[in-house]
Amino acid sequence: MGKVLLVVITKPQDRKYAIKETTQEMEKLITSSNGIVVASLTARVEKPSPSHYLRQGKIDEVMALAAAHKPHVIIFSIDLSPTHMRNLEKTLDHKIVDRTGLILDIFARRATTREGKLQVELAQLIYLLPRLSDIWEKFSRLGGGIGTRGPGEQKIEVERRSIRQKISKIKIDLENVRAHRARVRGQRKRNNMCVVSIVGYTNAGKSTLLNRLTGSHVNAQDKLFATLDPTTRRLTLKGGQNVLLTDTVGFLRDLPHTLIEAFKATLEEIKESDLILDMADVSDPFFEDKQKAVDTVLKEIGAHELKRIRVLSKIDCLESPEARERIERKYPGHVPISAKTGEGLSDLEERVRQELGKPEATNEY
Ligand SMILES: Nc1nc2c(ncn2[C@@H]2O[C@H](COP(=O)(O)OP(=O)(O)OP(=O)(O)O)[C@@H](O)[C@H]2O)c(=O)[nH]1
Ligand SMILES: [Mg+2]
């Protein structure tokens, strides 16, 4: 992705810390996509300008920064309409990427399995469809004014049709994936295997926990969306019960709907679990907001009524015993753990055993 100029948009209704939180998250997303932020600015936008989203004064500021820092791309912290994006690209003469575009880029880098790749491609095509005319316009501009309106429009129609066909084909392929997953789940049910899914905000420590509990080596790193494809490992609890522990894609605030839609097959695995471990990273100053975002996604995928154990992760990062006590007092019933030091893991396993032994969901969420 190269050098990035970051434009953080704030709105009047945003909370006090929104700028800091959004800036930090955007920087992490950009790093996760191999970009480097060389300059950034914030713009408070009350009412977007109909043509360029930003007003002229801000556009001048962006232009000055771009001239000074020569970024490869200008990234916006919000989603832009196709018109705004097209006009900004023309005026600023730079490639513009919005939040969903950036997240799609990270997902495309991470996808390794056929299923993951199909899901990312589907999300990309859905994102591309309304933006097609811009690509063709650029193409005809390059061609030196060839492509008068008539034929240009026709070409776009042809291209649109072919994209729609691709979308339908991928959807059929993904239906097969879902059917296969459903069969596997049926098999597990017949074998009385319980499935426990680890969910939480991206970077909460889900994969590290799976590795620690099951002695596996799935990719865990300080990058957003390090995991895209679900991994399932067997875990033997005290007393001998075997369960299947699944680690899967992390959540994000305002996860683009295109992605939720495209990742239905993956997210469905969560919905069909017997128990979820909902992890929140207490070393993150914004973890409470992130917990709310996780709740929202769980609701959206219909998994909010499942049995759930709330886990507070990375407690080794809390420096003082007082900080730790404060958190534990504030969140009674949550299980504090550190996948790094191993602290709290046997308590967590014990809670899993108890919850699975209970007849049905008894939590209040
Ligand atoms: N200090 C500390 N760091 C941890 C702990 N658990 C995980 N980490 C670190 O947190 C970072 C993210 O961990 P992952 O396990 O990849 O997180 P994840 O939830 O799987 O993230 P995604 O797959 O990106 O959604 C890594 O750098 C881990 O080393 C912990 O208990 N303590
Ligand atoms: Mg992970």
mmCIF file of N, CA and C and ligand atoms in Angstrom, residues 206-208 219-220 226-227 247-248, ligand 2:
data_model
loop_
_atom_site.group_PDB
_atom_site.id
_atom_site.type_symbol
_atom_site.label_atom_id
_atom_site.label_comp_id
_atom_site.label_asym_id
_atom_site.label_seq_id
_atom_site.Cartn_x
_atom_site.Cartn_y
_atom_site.Cartn_z
ATOM 1 N N LYS A 206 -7.471 -13.963 20.477
ATOM 2 C CA LYS A 206 -8.223 -15.206 20.272
ATOM 3 C C LYS A 206 -7.328 -16.356 19.827
ATOM 4 N N SER A 207 -6.504 -16.089 18.811
ATOM 5 C CA SER A 207 -5.653 -17.171 18.279
ATOM 6 C C SER A 207 -4.615 -17.596 19.310
ATOM 7 N N THR A 208 -4.107 -16.623 20.066
ATOM 8 C CA THR A 208 -3.128 -16.949 21.099
ATOM 9 C C THR A 208 -3.756 -17.880 22.139
ATOM 10 N N ASN A 219 -1.509 -18.812 13.274
ATOM 11 C CA ASN A 219 -0.908 -17.498 13.164
ATOM 12 C C ASN A 219 -1.543 -16.500 14.146
ATOM 13 N N ALA A 220 -0.714 -15.996 15.061
ATOM 14 C CA ALA A 220 -1.192 -14.961 15.989
ATOM 15 C C ALA A 220 -0.194 -13.823 15.927
ATOM 16 N N ALA A 226 -5.488 -10.809 11.656
ATOM 17 C CA ALA A 226 -4.449 -11.811 11.408
ATOM 18 C C ALA A 226 -5.125 -13.125 11.018
ATOM 19 N N THR A 227 -6.274 -13.388 11.612
ATOM 20 C CA THR A 227 -7.018 -14.609 11.287
ATOM 21 C C THR A 227 -8.196 -14.273 10.394
ATOM 22 N N ASP A 247 -11.404 -20.962 16.482
ATOM 23 C CA ASP A 247 -10.930 -19.575 16.460
ATOM 24 C C ASP A 247 -11.317 -19.025 15.097
ATOM 25 N N THR A 248 -11.787 -17.787 15.066
ATOM 26 C CA THR A 248 -12.276 -17.301 13.783
ATOM 27 C C THR A 248 -11.988 -15.820 13.577
HETATM 28 MG MG MG B 2 -6.496 -14.452 15.249
#
